[in-house]
Each structure stands twice: as structure tokens, then as C-alpha cells.
mmCIF file of C-alpha atoms in Angstrom:
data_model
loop_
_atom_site.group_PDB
_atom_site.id
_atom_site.type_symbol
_atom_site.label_atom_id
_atom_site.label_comp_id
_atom_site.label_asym_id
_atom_site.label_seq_id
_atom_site.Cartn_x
_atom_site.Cartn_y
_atom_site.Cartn_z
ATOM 1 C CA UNK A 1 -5.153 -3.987 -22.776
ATOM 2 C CA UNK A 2 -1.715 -4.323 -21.021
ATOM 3 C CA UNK A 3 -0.757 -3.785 -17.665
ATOM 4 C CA UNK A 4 -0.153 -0.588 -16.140
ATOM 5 C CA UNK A 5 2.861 -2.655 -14.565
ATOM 6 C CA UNK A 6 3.864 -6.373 -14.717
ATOM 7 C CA UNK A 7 6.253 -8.296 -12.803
ATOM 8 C CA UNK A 8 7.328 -11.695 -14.309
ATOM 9 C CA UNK A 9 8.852 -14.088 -11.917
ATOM 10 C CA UNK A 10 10.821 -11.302 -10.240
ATOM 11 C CA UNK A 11 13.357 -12.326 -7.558
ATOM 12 C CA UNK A 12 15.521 -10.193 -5.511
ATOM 13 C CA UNK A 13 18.411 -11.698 -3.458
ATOM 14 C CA UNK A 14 20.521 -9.752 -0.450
ATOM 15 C CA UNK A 15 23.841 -11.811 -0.342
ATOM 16 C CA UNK A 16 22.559 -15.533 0.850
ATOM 17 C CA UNK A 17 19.386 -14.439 1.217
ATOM 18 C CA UNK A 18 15.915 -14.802 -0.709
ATOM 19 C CA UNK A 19 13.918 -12.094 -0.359
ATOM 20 C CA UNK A 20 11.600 -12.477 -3.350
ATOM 21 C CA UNK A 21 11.825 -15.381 -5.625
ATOM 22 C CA UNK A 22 9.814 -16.020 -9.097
ATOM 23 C CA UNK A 23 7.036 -13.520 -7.821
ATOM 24 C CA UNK A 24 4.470 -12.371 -10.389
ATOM 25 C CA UNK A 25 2.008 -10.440 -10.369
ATOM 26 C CA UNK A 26 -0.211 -7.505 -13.117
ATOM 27 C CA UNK A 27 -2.070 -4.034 -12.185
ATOM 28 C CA UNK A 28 -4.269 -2.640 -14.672
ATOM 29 C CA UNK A 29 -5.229 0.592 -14.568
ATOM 30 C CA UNK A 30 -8.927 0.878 -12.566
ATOM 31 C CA UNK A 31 -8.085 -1.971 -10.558
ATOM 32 C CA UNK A 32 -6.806 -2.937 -7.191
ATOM 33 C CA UNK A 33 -4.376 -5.500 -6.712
ATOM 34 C CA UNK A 34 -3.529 -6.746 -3.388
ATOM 35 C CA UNK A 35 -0.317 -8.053 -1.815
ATOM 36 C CA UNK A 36 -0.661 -9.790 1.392
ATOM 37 C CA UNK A 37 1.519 -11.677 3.700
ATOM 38 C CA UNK A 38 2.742 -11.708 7.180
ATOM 39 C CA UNK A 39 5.929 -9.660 9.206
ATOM 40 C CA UNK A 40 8.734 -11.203 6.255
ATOM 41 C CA UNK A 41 6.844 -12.038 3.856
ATOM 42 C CA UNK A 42 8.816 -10.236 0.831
ATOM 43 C CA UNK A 43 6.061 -6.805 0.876
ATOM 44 C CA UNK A 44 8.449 -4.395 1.371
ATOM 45 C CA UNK A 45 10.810 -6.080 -1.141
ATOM 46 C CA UNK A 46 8.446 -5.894 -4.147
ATOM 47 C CA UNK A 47 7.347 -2.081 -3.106
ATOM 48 C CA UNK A 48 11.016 -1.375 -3.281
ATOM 49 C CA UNK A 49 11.329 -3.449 -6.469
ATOM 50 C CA UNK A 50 8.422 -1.512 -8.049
ATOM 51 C CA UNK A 51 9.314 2.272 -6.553
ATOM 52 C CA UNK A 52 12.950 2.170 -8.415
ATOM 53 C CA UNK A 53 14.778 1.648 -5.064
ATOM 54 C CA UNK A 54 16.144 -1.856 -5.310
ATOM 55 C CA UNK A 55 16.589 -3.311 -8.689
ATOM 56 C CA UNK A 56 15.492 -7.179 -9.229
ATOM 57 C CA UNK A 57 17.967 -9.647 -10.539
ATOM 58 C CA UNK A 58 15.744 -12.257 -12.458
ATOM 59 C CA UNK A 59 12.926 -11.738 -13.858
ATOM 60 C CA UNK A 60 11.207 -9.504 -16.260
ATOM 61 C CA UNK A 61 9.555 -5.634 -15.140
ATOM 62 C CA UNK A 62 7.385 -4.052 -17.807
ATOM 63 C CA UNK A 63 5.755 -0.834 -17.379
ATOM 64 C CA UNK A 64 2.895 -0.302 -19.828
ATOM 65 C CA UNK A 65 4.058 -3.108 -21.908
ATOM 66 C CA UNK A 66 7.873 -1.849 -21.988
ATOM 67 C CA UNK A 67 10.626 -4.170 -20.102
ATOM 68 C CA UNK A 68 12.577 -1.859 -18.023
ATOM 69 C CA UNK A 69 14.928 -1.697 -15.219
ATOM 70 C CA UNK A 70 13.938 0.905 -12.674
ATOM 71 C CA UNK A 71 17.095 2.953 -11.619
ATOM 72 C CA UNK A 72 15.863 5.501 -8.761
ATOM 73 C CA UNK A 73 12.690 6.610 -7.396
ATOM 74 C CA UNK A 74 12.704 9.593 -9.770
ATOM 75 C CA UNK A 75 12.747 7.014 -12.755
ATOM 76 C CA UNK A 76 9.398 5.347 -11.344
ATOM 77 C CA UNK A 77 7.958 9.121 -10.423
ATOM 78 C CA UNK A 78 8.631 9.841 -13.910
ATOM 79 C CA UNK A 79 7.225 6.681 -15.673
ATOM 80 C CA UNK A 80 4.120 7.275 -13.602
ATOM 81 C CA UNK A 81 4.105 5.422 -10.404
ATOM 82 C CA UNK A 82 4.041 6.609 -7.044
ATOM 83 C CA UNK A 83 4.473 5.389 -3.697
ATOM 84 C CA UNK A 84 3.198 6.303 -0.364
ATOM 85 C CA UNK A 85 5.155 4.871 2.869
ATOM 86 C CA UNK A 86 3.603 3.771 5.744
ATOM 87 C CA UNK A 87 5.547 6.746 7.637
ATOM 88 C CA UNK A 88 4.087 9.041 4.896
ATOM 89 C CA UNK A 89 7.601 10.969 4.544
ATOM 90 C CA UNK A 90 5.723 13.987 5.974
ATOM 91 C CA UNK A 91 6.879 17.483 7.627
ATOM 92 C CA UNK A 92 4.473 17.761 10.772
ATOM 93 C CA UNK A 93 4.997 21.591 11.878
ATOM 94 C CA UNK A 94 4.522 22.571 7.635
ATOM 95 C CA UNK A 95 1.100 23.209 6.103
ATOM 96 C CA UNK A 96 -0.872 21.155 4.843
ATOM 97 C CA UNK A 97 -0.497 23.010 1.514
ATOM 98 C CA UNK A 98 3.379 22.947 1.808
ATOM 99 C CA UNK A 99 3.800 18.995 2.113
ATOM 100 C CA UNK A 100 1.623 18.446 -0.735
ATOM 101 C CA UNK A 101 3.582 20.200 -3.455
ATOM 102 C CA UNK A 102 7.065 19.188 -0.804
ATOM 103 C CA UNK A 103 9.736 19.140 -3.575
ATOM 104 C CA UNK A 104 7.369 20.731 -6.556
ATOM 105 C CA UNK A 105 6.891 23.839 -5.262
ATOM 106 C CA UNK A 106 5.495 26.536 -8.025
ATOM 107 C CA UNK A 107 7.031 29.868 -7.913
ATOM 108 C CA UNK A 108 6.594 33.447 -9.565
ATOM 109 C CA UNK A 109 8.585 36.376 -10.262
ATOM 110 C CA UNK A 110 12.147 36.314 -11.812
ATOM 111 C CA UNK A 111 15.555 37.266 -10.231
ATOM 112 C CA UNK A 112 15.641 38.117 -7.038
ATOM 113 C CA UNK A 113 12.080 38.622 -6.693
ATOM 114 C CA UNK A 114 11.494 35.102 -7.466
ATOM 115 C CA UNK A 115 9.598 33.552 -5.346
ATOM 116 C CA UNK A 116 6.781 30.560 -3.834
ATOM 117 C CA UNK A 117 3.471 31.112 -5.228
ATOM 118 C CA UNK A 118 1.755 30.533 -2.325
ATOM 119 C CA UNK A 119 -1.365 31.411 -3.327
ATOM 120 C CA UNK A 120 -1.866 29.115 -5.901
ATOM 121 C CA UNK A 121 -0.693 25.969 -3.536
ATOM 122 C CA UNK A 122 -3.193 26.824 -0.980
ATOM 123 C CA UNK A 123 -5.741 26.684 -3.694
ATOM 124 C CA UNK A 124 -4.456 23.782 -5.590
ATOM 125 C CA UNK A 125 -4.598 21.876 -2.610
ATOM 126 C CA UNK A 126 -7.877 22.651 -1.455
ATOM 127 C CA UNK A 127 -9.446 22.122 -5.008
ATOM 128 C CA UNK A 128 -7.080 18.847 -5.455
ATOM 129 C CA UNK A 129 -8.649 17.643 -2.011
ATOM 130 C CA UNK A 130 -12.214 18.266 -2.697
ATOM 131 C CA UNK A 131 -12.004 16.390 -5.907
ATOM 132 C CA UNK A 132 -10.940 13.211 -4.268
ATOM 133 C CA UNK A 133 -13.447 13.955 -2.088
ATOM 134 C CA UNK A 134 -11.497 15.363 1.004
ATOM 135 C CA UNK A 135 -13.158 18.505 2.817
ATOM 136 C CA UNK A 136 -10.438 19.309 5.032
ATOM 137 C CA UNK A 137 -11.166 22.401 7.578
ATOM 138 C CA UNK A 138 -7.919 24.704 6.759
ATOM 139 C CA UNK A 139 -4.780 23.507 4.350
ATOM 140 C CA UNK A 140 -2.943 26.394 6.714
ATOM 141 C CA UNK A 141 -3.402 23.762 9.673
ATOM 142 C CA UNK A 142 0.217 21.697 10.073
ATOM 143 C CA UNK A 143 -0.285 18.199 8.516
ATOM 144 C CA UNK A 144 0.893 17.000 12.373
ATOM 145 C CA UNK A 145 -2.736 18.120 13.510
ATOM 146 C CA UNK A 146 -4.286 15.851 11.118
ATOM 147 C CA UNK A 147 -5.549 12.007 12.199
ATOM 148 C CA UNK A 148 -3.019 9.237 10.504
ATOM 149 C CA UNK A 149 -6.239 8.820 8.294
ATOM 150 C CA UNK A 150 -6.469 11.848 6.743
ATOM 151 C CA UNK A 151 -2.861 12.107 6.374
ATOM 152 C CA UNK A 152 -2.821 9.328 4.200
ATOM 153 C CA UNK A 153 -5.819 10.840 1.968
ATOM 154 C CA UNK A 154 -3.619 13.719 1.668
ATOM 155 C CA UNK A 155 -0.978 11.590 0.560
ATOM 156 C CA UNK A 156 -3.522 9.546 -2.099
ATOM 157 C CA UNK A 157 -4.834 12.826 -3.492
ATOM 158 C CA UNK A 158 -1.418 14.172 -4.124
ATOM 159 C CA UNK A 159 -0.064 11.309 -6.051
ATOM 160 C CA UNK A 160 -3.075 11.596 -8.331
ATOM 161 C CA UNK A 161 -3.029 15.373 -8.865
ATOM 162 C CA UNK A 162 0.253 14.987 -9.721
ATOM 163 C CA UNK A 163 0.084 11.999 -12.425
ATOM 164 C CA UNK A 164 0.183 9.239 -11.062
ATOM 165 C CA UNK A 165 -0.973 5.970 -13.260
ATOM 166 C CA UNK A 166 0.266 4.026 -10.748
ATOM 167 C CA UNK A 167 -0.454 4.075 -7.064
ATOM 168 C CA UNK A 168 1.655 1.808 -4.337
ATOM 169 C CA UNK A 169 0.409 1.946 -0.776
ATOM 170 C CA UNK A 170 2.296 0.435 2.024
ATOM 171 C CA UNK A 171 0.298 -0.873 4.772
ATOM 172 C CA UNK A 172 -2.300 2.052 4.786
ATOM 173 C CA UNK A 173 -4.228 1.378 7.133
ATOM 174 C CA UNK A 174 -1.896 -0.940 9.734
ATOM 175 C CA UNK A 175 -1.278 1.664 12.622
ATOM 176 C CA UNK A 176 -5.228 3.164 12.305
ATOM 177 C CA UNK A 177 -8.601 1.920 13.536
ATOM 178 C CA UNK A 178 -12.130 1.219 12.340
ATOM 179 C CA UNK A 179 -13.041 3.994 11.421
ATOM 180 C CA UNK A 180 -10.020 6.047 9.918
ATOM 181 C CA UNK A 181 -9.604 2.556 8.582
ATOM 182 C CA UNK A 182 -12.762 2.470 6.100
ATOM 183 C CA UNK A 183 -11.678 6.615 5.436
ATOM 184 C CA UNK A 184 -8.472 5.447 4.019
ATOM 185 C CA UNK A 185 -10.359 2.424 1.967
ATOM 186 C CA UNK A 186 -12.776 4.759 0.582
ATOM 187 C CA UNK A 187 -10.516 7.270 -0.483
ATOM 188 C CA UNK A 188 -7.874 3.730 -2.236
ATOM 189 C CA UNK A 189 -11.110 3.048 -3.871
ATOM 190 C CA UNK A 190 -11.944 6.770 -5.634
ATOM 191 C CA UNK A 191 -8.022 6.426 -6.718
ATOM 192 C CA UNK A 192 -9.231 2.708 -8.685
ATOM 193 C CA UNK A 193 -12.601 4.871 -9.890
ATOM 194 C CA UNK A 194 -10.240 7.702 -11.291
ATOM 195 C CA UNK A 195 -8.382 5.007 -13.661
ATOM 196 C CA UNK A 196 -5.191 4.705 -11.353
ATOM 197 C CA UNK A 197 -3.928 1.317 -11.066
ATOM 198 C CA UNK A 198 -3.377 0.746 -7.266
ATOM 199 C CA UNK A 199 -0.858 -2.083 -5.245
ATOM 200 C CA UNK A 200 -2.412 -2.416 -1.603
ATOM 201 C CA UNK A 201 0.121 -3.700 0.242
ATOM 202 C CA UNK A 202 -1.553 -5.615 3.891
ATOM 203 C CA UNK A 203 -1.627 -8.286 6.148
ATOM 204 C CA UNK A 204 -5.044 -7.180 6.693
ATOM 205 C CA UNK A 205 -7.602 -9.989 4.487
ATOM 206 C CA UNK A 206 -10.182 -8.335 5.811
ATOM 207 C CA UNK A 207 -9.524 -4.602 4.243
ATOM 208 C CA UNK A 208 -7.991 -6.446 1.203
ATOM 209 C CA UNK A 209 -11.099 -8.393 0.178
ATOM 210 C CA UNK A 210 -13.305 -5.146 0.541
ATOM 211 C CA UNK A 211 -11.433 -3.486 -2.375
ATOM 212 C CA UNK A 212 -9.774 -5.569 -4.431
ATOM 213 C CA UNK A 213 -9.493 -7.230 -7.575
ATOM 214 C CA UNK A 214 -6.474 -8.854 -7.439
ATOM 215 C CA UNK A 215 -5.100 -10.555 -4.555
ATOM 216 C CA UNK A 216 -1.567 -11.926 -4.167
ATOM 217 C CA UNK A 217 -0.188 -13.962 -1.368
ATOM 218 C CA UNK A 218 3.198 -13.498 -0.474
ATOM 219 C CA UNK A 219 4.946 -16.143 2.449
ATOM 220 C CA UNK A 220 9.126 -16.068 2.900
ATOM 221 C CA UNK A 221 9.256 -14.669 -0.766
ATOM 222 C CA UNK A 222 7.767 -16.755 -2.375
ATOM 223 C CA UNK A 223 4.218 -16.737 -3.961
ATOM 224 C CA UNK A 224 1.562 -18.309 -2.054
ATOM 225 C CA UNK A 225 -1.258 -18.071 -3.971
ATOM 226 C CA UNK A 226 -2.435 -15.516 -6.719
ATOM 227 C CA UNK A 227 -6.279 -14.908 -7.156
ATOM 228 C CA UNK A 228 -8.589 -12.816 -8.822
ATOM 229 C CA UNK A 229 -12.295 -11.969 -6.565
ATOM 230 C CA UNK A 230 -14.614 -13.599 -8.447
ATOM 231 C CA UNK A 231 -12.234 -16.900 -7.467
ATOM 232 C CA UNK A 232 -12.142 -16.734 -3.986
ATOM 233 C CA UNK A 233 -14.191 -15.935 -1.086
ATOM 234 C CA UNK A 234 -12.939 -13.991 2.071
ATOM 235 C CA UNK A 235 -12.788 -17.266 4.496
ATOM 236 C CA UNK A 236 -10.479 -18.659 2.232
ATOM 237 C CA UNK A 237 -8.743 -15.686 1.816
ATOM 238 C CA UNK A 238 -8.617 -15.844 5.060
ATOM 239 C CA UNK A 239 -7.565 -19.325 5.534
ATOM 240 C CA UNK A 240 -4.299 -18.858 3.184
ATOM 241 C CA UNK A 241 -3.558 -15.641 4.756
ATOM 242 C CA UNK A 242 -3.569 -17.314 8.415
ATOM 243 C CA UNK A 243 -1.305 -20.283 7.139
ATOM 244 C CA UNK A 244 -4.385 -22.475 6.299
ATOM 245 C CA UNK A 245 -3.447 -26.158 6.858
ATOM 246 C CA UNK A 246 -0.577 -25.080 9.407
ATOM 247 C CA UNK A 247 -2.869 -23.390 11.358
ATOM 248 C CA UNK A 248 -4.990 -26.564 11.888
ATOM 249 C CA UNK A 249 -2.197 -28.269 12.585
ATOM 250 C CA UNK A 250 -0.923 -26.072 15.446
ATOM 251 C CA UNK A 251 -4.747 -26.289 16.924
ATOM 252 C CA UNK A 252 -4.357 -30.237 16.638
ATOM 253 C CA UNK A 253 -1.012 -29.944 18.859
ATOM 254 C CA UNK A 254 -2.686 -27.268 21.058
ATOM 255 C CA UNK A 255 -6.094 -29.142 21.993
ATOM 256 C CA UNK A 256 -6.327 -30.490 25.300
ATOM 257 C CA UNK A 257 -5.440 -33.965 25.854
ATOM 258 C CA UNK A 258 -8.113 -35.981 27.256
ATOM 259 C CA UNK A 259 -8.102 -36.711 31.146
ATOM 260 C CA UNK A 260 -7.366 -40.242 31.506
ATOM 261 C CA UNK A 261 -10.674 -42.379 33.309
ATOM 262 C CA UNK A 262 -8.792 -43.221 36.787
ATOM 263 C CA UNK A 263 -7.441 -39.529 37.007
ATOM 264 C CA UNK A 264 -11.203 -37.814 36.140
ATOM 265 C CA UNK A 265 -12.650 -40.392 38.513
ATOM 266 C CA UNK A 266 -9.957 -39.364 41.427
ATOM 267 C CA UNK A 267 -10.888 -35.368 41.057
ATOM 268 C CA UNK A 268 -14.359 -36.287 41.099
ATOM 269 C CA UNK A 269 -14.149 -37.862 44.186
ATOM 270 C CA UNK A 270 -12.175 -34.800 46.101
#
């Protein structure tokens, strides 16, 4: 079966500078593929690449088996993938009902008497919700009231009510703790169990290993590594995440010296 999406050794320069160069990468639909890499890595690069906001210039894009050039977000809405920012692209003092069909709104009547069918959003989104899972108190509360957490389910369960074969998360669960962490996970994971395909973008190992299938390593653009789970274990996960071999070489150059004979001698004697 072919890939829901499929990047080719894509590359992506700004003027003199390499921001992605010959990354590759596959997500099939009921699986999880992870990008990781640090603060410059290329992440928001390829989510760009992918959402239809920056076009590549080498490489080969295929959605579903088709090479394509992605031209605007609409053109990736439209071919199925969907992408939720880290700063959710929310309206805080609005419903929950309202930011959940933001820019899709139903309506009734005709003419003048046209109008939002308000109704049917409030119950959409409650239905929508409880399907992924989400038992939220009131969709009349504003979506400011909820935790960053649920805010991001609400973001999850509106891609998928609304199409999506493709889901892109940025950073999900980088500003949240523990707890709204494994909320966010659980809810990335019934998207993957409802036949999306899902990019989890992190620098998080940690989160990545507990739910993915596919993990990809970005470092200054370029790919680091590119691993499926049953080939790698979390420590070294891990370890390439952290920088691996540089990492033990900065703890060589950091351990302590050892204190010369003459000079340990000296101290004891004071």
C-alpha cells in the first residue's frame, strides 16, 4: 500500500541557507511517524513543506502515490492533510463550538434570513468530541478556559471530523506537563487507531518512542537517522537525539581533572 504522503530527498533552501537538505521520510495511514530534532533542526521547515506553505526545491512530494507541488494551505486541506500549530490558531473569548467549525461554519435559511446554524455546531461538536473520546463539560465555555491539553484534543478531533487522512502536529505537547502531556498522547494515538496517518513533530524521545512507528531524526537539516520501532530501543533513541558521540565527548572535556599528588597532599595537611 502507498503512503498517505512521501517525501523523497526534499530540500528547501532560504537564499544561502540550508534549511532541509535530501530529507526523506513516508506516513502510512494508521501509523505514527515521528520527526525529532533539537531548536534548528529543519522541523518547522518540513511542517511548512508538507502544510502547502513553503514549496521544496529538490526533491520529489507524493501524496497518495501522486507527485505534487503543494501551492497553499488550502491545496493540502483539500488533498487531505491537516495541520495543527503549536499556538493552535485559536479564538480564546469564542466557544468552544465556534472555533471548531472557525472558517466552516454551517448556516440555514436563505436571503436575508440566512443565517449560523448554531444548533447543529453545538451538537456536532459535542458528538465529534465524544467520539474521539473527549467529554468536555460545556462546548458554550470559551476555548480560553480550557487547559493547553484539551485545547489541543479539540484541535485533533476537529481535523478528523473534518477529513483529515493526514494529521501534522507541531510540538504538541512542548509547553504542557505530565499529565496533560499523556492526554494529548492518548488522544495522537485514537487519531493513528481511526486510520489517520499522523507526523509528530518533538524534541521530546521520550513522548516519541511511546507512540510511534516511525521515527526520523532531523540535525541542521539534514537527516540524522531514520528508524522504524521494532529497530531501535528508546536509550538509543535517546542517545541520537542527545547528540550521541558528541555528548560523550563534551563529558570527556567536562570531567574533573585529577588533583596532582603534591597539591592533594598540601590540602590534606591544612
Amino acid at each position: 500500500m502507498s503512503a498517505l504522503v512521501e517525501l523523497t530527498a526534499v530540500s528547501k533552501s532560504y537564499g544561502n541557507v540550508r534549511a532541509l537538505d535530501d530529507v526523506s521520510l513516508e506516513v502510512h495511514a494508521g501509523e505514527i511517524t515521528c520527526v525529532l530534532g533539537d531548536n534548528g533542526a529543519g522541523k518547522s521547515t518540513l511542517i511548512k513543506i508538507i502544510a502547502g506553505l513553503h514549496r521544496h526545491d529538490a526533491g520529489v512530494l507524493s501524496v497518495e502515490g501522486e507527485e505534487t507541488v503543494l501551492s497553499s494551505p488550502r491545496e493540502a486541506l483539500d488533498r487531505g492533510i491537516a495541520t495543527v500549530y503549536q499556538d493552535l490558531a485559536v479564538v480564546p473569548l469564542m466557544p468552544v463550538w465556534r472555533n471548531f467549525f472557525l472558517g466552516s461554519e454551517p448556516r440555514k435559511g436563505a436571503g436575508p434570513f440566512r443565517r449560523l446554524d448554531v444548533a447543529t455546531m453545538r451538537e456536532t461538536t459535542r458528538s465529534a468530541l465524544l467520539r474521539m473520546g473527549i467529554d468536555l463539560r460545556d462546548v458554550d465555555q470559551p476555548i480560553g478556559t480550557l487547559s493547553g491539553g484539551e485545547r489541543q484534543c479539540v484541535a485533533i478531533a476537529r481535523a478528523v471530523h473534518f477529513g483529515a487522512r493526514v494529521l501534522v502536529l507541531d510540538e504538541p505537547t512542548a509547553a504542557l506537563g505530565v499529565k496533560q502531556s499523556g492526554v494529548v498522547l492518548k488522544y495522537v494515538a485514537a487519531a493513528r487507531d481511526a486510520g489517520l496517518g499522523v507526523v509528530l513533530i518533538t524534541h521530546n524521545p521520550h513522548h516519541a518512542y511511546l507512540v510511534g512507528d516511525r521515527f526520523v531524526l532531523l540535525k541542521r537539516g539534514a537527516m540524522a537517522g531514520s528508524h522504524a520501532k521494532d529497530g531501535i530501543t528508546l536509550d538509543e533513541l535517546t542517545r541520537q537525539m542527545s547528540g550521541g558521540s558528541e555528548l560523550e565527548q563534551l563529558s570527556h572535556e567536562l570531567e574533573r581533572a585529577p588533583v596532582p599528588e603534591h597539591l592533594a597532599e598540601d590540602v590534606a595537611g591544612d
